[in-house]
Amino acid sequence: MRLDITGLSVEVAGTRLVHDITLRAASGRVVGLVGPNGSGKSTLLRCVYRALPPAAGAVRLDGADLHAMDARAGARLLAALPQESGTEFDFTVAEVVAMGRLPHQRGTGRPSAADTAVCARALARVGAAHLAGRGFPGLSGGEKQRVLIARALAQEPRVLVLDEPTNHLDIAQQLAVLALVRDGDAAGARPTVLTALHDLNLAARYCDELHVLSRGRIAAAGPPYDVLTPELLAEVFGVRAHRVRHPESGAVQLLFDRLPPASS
């Protein structure tokens, strides 16, 4: 499913934080948002998954206005992982993941055998099947993050919006989660993914395209090697970058230094 963001601006408490953003994520592609803190990544994503209304512009799924859709219909198509859940669920892990099936249920809302199987597969994909009977509040930060990713996968969305999905994860879990997002399920089906990432090396390795945000606007967009230039990284992030190629994937990878002090 294609995701189109056209002319999108977002305001919070009367202040415009995102200005006239236009981007397209083609079906099955992984598109990354990168930028320094406060650049507007999370605000943009919150509008995409309907936690904030647009001040201008639109978010469309295969041409249909997402913000005009019925909430249940939209939730069947798009699932989101916010940066912070904001809630301590007093449920078991299995119950939390089962929440991802609610948009697909009718009547009593009780999970069917098919729903339970979908949830079990989602937990297995993130390496958390052994946590199913545990209480969610008692998990570590990394375990909670994997469970919330499983909940989003259990929703079986055609578009997946992820805000810092590698938060709280160790490096092995970061690589595993981004690989499963990029590679899709066992049948090779890949949702369209829009994700914000702080780690530029992970973004370069796992994203098909990057959009660099600076002060709520897009500063650059395109394939990672074309976008992550030393000049742009100095301008937007305030660092000196050295580019190398990953020896196996060939993806651009970055080594950082502080910029030299400006001469007086």
C-alpha positions as a printed NumPy array, in Angstrom:
array([[  0.   ,   0.   ,   0.   ],
       [  1.325,   3.428,  -0.98 ],
       [  1.586,   6.155,   1.679],
       [  1.467,   9.741,   0.407],
       [  2.037,  12.776,   2.607],
       [  1.306,  15.983,   0.739],
       [  1.825,  19.536,   1.948],
       [  1.499,  18.433,   5.577],
       [  1.82 ,  21.028,   8.327],
       [  1.175,  20.342,  12.007],
       [  0.548,  22.74 ,  14.884],
       [  0.723,  22.035,  18.611],
       [ -0.609,  24.624,  21.104],
       [ -0.689,  27.24 ,  18.371],
       [  2.9  ,  26.71 ,  17.263],
       [  3.622,  25.231,  13.843],
       [  6.186,  22.466,  14.319],
       [  6.024,  20.786,  10.906],
       [  5.998,  22.814,   7.711],
       [  4.712,  21.71 ,   4.295],
       [  6.089,  18.147,   4.293],
       [  5.626,  16.092,   1.143],
       [  6.92 ,  12.528,   0.85 ],
       [  5.898,   9.227,  -0.673],
       [  6.523,   5.717,   0.638],
       [  5.922,   3.25 ,  -2.182],
       [  4.318,  -0.088,  -1.389],
       [  6.655,  -2.363,   0.564],
       [  9.382,   0.263,   0.961],
       [ 11.059,   1.289,   4.232],
       [ 11.308,   5.076,   4.461],
       [ 13.253,   6.623,   7.329],
       [ 12.98 ,   9.992,   9.044],
       [ 16.194,  11.254,  10.603],
       [ 17.108,  14.561,  12.164],
       [ 18.304,  16.114,  15.408],
       [ 16.137,  16.342,  18.509],
       [ 13.298,  18.781,  18.   ],
       [ 13.365,  18.554,  14.207],
       [  9.726,  17.429,  14.001],
       [ 10.033,  13.675,  13.393],
       [  7.692,  12.54 ,  16.168],
       [  5.219,  15.358,  15.512],
       [  5.032,  14.344,  11.857],
       [  4.506,  10.683,  12.741],
       [  1.827,  11.532,  15.303],
       [ -0.121,  13.236,  12.542],
       [  0.389,  10.27 ,  10.222],
       [ -1.093,   7.856,  12.77 ],
       [ -3.884,  10.319,  13.651],
       [ -2.849,  11.319,  17.159],
       [ -2.694,  14.911,  15.865],
       [ -4.799,  16.591,  13.166],
       [ -3.095,  18.275,  10.217],
       [ -3.124,  22.06 ,  10.104],
       [ -2.765,  21.738,   6.34 ],
       [ -2.183,  18.985,   3.809],
       [ -3.2  ,  15.35 ,   3.833],
       [ -2.104,  11.766,   4.566],
       [ -3.367,   9.274,   1.992],
       [ -3.275,   5.497,   1.696],
       [ -3.551,   4.439,  -1.931],
       [ -5.201,   7.801,  -2.562],
       [ -7.757,   7.63 ,   0.294],
       [ -7.586,  10.363,   2.968],
       [ -6.583,   8.589,   6.196],
       [ -7.983,  11.329,   8.452],
       [-11.388,  11.02 ,   6.774],
       [-11.593,   7.27 ,   7.391],
       [-13.585,   5.53 ,  10.088],
       [-11.227,   4.77 ,  12.983],
       [-11.679,   0.995,  12.725],
       [-11.169,   1.008,   8.96 ],
       [ -8.013,   3.072,   9.339],
       [ -6.696,   0.762,  12.051],
       [ -7.059,  -2.234,   9.753],
       [ -4.684,  -0.556,   7.322],
       [ -2.194,   1.305,   9.528],
       [ -0.568,   0.367,  12.841],
       [  1.707,   2.566,  14.897],
       [  4.389,   2.204,  17.533],
       [  4.67 ,   5.554,  19.356],
       [  7.976,   6.532,  20.91 ],
       [  6.486,   6.241,  24.387],
       [  3.378,   4.177,  25.073],
       [  2.412,   6.439,  27.992],
       [  0.525,   3.563,  29.611],
       [  1.444,   0.759,  31.986],
       [ -0.923,  -1.983,  30.867],
       [ -2.105,  -4.094,  33.81 ],
       [ -2.405,  -7.109,  31.516],
       [ -0.402, -10.109,  30.516],
       [  1.83 ,  -9.922,  27.465],
       [ -0.59 , -12.148,  25.533],
       [ -3.468,  -9.772,  26.361],
       [ -1.47 ,  -6.711,  25.268],
       [ -0.582,  -8.287,  21.918],
       [ -4.228,  -9.368,  21.461],
       [ -5.201,  -5.669,  21.48 ],
       [ -3.724,  -5.541,  18.011],
       [ -6.585,  -7.74 ,  16.777],
       [ -9.375,  -5.412,  17.956],
       [ -9.844,  -3.62 ,  14.593],
       [-10.552,  -6.999,  12.981],
       [-13.064,  -8.275,  15.555],
       [-16.83 ,  -8.087,  15.716],
       [-19.46 ,  -8.869,  18.34 ],
       [-18.003,  -9.709,  21.75 ],
       [-14.498,  -8.76 ,  20.722],
       [-13.141, -11.997,  22.119],
       [-10.13 , -13.294,  20.18 ],
       [-10.809, -16.229,  17.912],
       [ -8.475, -19.166,  17.44 ],
       [ -7.218, -17.431,  14.28 ],
       [ -6.56 , -14.223,  16.27 ],
       [ -4.636, -16.176,  18.899],
       [ -2.502, -17.783,  16.205],
       [ -1.701, -14.383,  14.666],
       [ -0.634, -13.057,  18.08 ],
       [  1.552, -16.092,  18.76 ],
       [  3.302, -15.614,  15.424],
       [  3.86 , -11.928,  16.159],
       [  5.441, -12.684,  19.538],
       [  7.635, -15.356,  17.969],
       [  8.816, -12.931,  15.269],
       [ 10.15 , -10.504,  17.882],
       [ 11.667, -13.272,  20.001],
       [  9.214, -12.824,  22.861],
       [  7.07 , -15.969,  22.732],
       [  8.407, -16.994,  26.147],
       [  6.94 , -13.817,  27.677],
       [  3.3  , -14.538,  26.767],
       [  2.186, -15.356,  30.305],
       [  4.157, -12.588,  32.014],
       [  2.601,  -9.398,  33.345],
       [  3.428,  -6.438,  31.101],
       [  4.315,  -3.996,  33.95 ],
       [  7.023,  -6.33 ,  35.242],
       [  8.987,  -6.455,  31.998],
       [ 12.22 ,  -4.646,  31.267],
       [ 12.194,  -1.68 ,  28.888],
       [ 13.534,  -3.795,  26.045],
       [ 11.012,  -6.561,  26.655],
       [  8.151,  -4.056,  26.68 ],
       [  9.356,  -2.591,  23.396],
       [  9.387,  -5.999,  21.723],
       [  5.879,  -6.733,  23.015],
       [  4.562,  -3.434,  21.649],
       [  6.166,  -4.173,  18.284],
       [  4.458,  -7.578,  18.363],
       [  1.134,  -5.849,  19.075],
       [  1.621,  -3.671,  15.983],
       [  2.523,  -6.725,  13.873],
       [ -0.533,  -8.607,  15.185],
       [ -2.67 ,  -5.836,  13.728],
       [ -1.514,  -7.122,  10.304],
       [ -1.264,  -3.61 ,   8.899],
       [ -0.458,  -2.705,   5.338],
       [  1.339,   0.417,   6.606],
       [  3.504,   0.425,   9.728],
       [  4.533,   3.682,  11.437],
       [  7.371,   3.316,  13.937],
       [  8.74 ,   6.081,  16.157],
       [ 12.18 ,   5.026,  17.413],
       [ 11.435,   1.27 ,  17.337],
       [ 14.926,   0.422,  18.63 ],
       [ 14.439,   2.322,  21.921],
       [ 15.514,   0.241,  24.941],
       [ 16.803,  -2.625,  22.749],
       [ 20.338,  -3.993,  22.865],
       [ 22.278,  -4.057,  19.609],
       [ 21.363,  -7.646,  18.695],
       [ 17.659,  -6.894,  19.232],
       [ 17.941,  -3.648,  17.241],
       [ 19.341,  -5.521,  14.251],
       [ 16.755,  -8.279,  14.573],
       [ 13.778,  -5.908,  14.79 ],
       [ 14.854,  -3.769,  11.844],
       [ 15.612,  -6.866,   9.778],
       [ 12.134,  -8.311,  10.359],
       [ 10.562,  -4.968,   9.479],
       [ 12.582,  -4.783,   6.271],
       [ 12.295,  -8.425,   5.256],
       [  8.61 ,  -8.981,   6.026],
       [  6.939, -12.157,   7.217],
       [  7.725, -15.777,   6.372],
       [  5.817, -15.412,   3.101],
       [  7.881, -12.353,   2.192],
       [  4.985,  -9.893,   2.567],
       [  6.299,  -6.475,   3.527],
       [  4.18 ,  -3.649,   4.872],
       [  5.037,  -0.134,   3.817],
       [  7.084,   1.333,   6.681],
       [  7.642,   4.918,   7.808],
       [ 10.037,   5.059,  10.742],
       [ 11.951,   7.651,  12.732],
       [ 15.428,   6.583,  13.812],
       [ 18.139,   8.348,  15.803],
       [ 20.934,   5.971,  14.807],
       [ 22.052,   7.105,  11.362],
       [ 23.995,   3.913,  10.703],
       [ 20.935,   1.758,  11.343],
       [ 18.864,   4.098,   9.198],
       [ 21.388,   3.855,   6.357],
       [ 21.503,   0.076,   6.544],
       [ 17.801,  -0.744,   6.765],
       [ 15.957,   2.088,   4.999],
       [ 15.396,   2.286,   1.252],
       [ 15.081,   6.056,   1.412],
       [ 15.764,   8.744,   3.997],
       [ 14.177,  12.118,   4.63 ],
       [ 16.287,  14.448,   6.788],
       [ 14.241,  16.844,   8.906],
       [ 15.6  ,  20.125,  10.213],
       [ 13.424,  22.623,  12.074],
       [ 10.27 ,  20.964,  10.837],
       [ 11.201,  20.965,   7.162],
       [ 12.774,  18.429,   4.836],
       [ 16.432,  19.328,   4.309],
       [ 17.256,  16.395,   2.   ],
       [ 15.64 ,  13.214,   0.682],
       [ 16.738,  10.186,  -1.306],
       [ 18.797,   6.985,  -1.002],
       [ 20.95 ,   6.91 ,   2.163],
       [ 24.298,   7.231,   0.344],
       [ 23.086,  10.279,  -1.577],
       [ 21.573,  11.937,   1.472],
       [ 24.08 ,  11.33 ,   4.283],
       [ 26.872,  13.517,   2.964],
       [ 29.518,  15.115,   5.187],
       [ 28.249,  18.542,   4.158],
       [ 24.652,  17.844,   5.16 ],
       [ 25.642,  16.146,   8.415],
       [ 27.753,  19.15 ,   9.351],
       [ 24.934,  21.548,   8.549],
       [ 22.029,  19.666,  10.136],
       [ 23.64 ,  17.654,  12.945],
       [ 26.693,  19.8  ,  13.683],
       [ 29.193,  16.945,  13.377],
       [ 32.106,  15.999,  11.115],
       [ 31.389,  12.682,   9.401],
       [ 33.612,  10.156,   7.637],
       [ 31.816,   7.754,   5.296],
       [ 32.731,   4.096,   4.769],
       [ 30.969,   1.113,   3.2  ],
       [ 29.731,  -1.771,   5.313],
       [ 31.891,  -4.773,   4.306],
       [ 28.907,  -7.118,   3.888],
       [ 25.839,  -5.042,   3.017],
       [ 27.649,  -2.257,   1.187],
       [ 25.495,   0.314,   3.003],
       [ 27.058,   3.639,   3.84 ],
       [ 28.221,   3.806,   7.463],
       [ 29.4  ,   6.842,   9.346],
       [ 32.17 ,   7.679,  11.792],
       [ 31.733,  10.922,  13.701],
       [ 33.915,  13.643,  15.164],
       [ 33.132,  17.016,  16.615],
       [ 33.377,  19.891,  14.221],
       [ 36.573,  21.908,  14.706],
       [ 35.989,  25.164,  16.566],
       [ 35.268,  28.132,  14.344],
       [ 38.261,  30.385,  13.899],
       [ 37.877,  33.825,  15.417]])
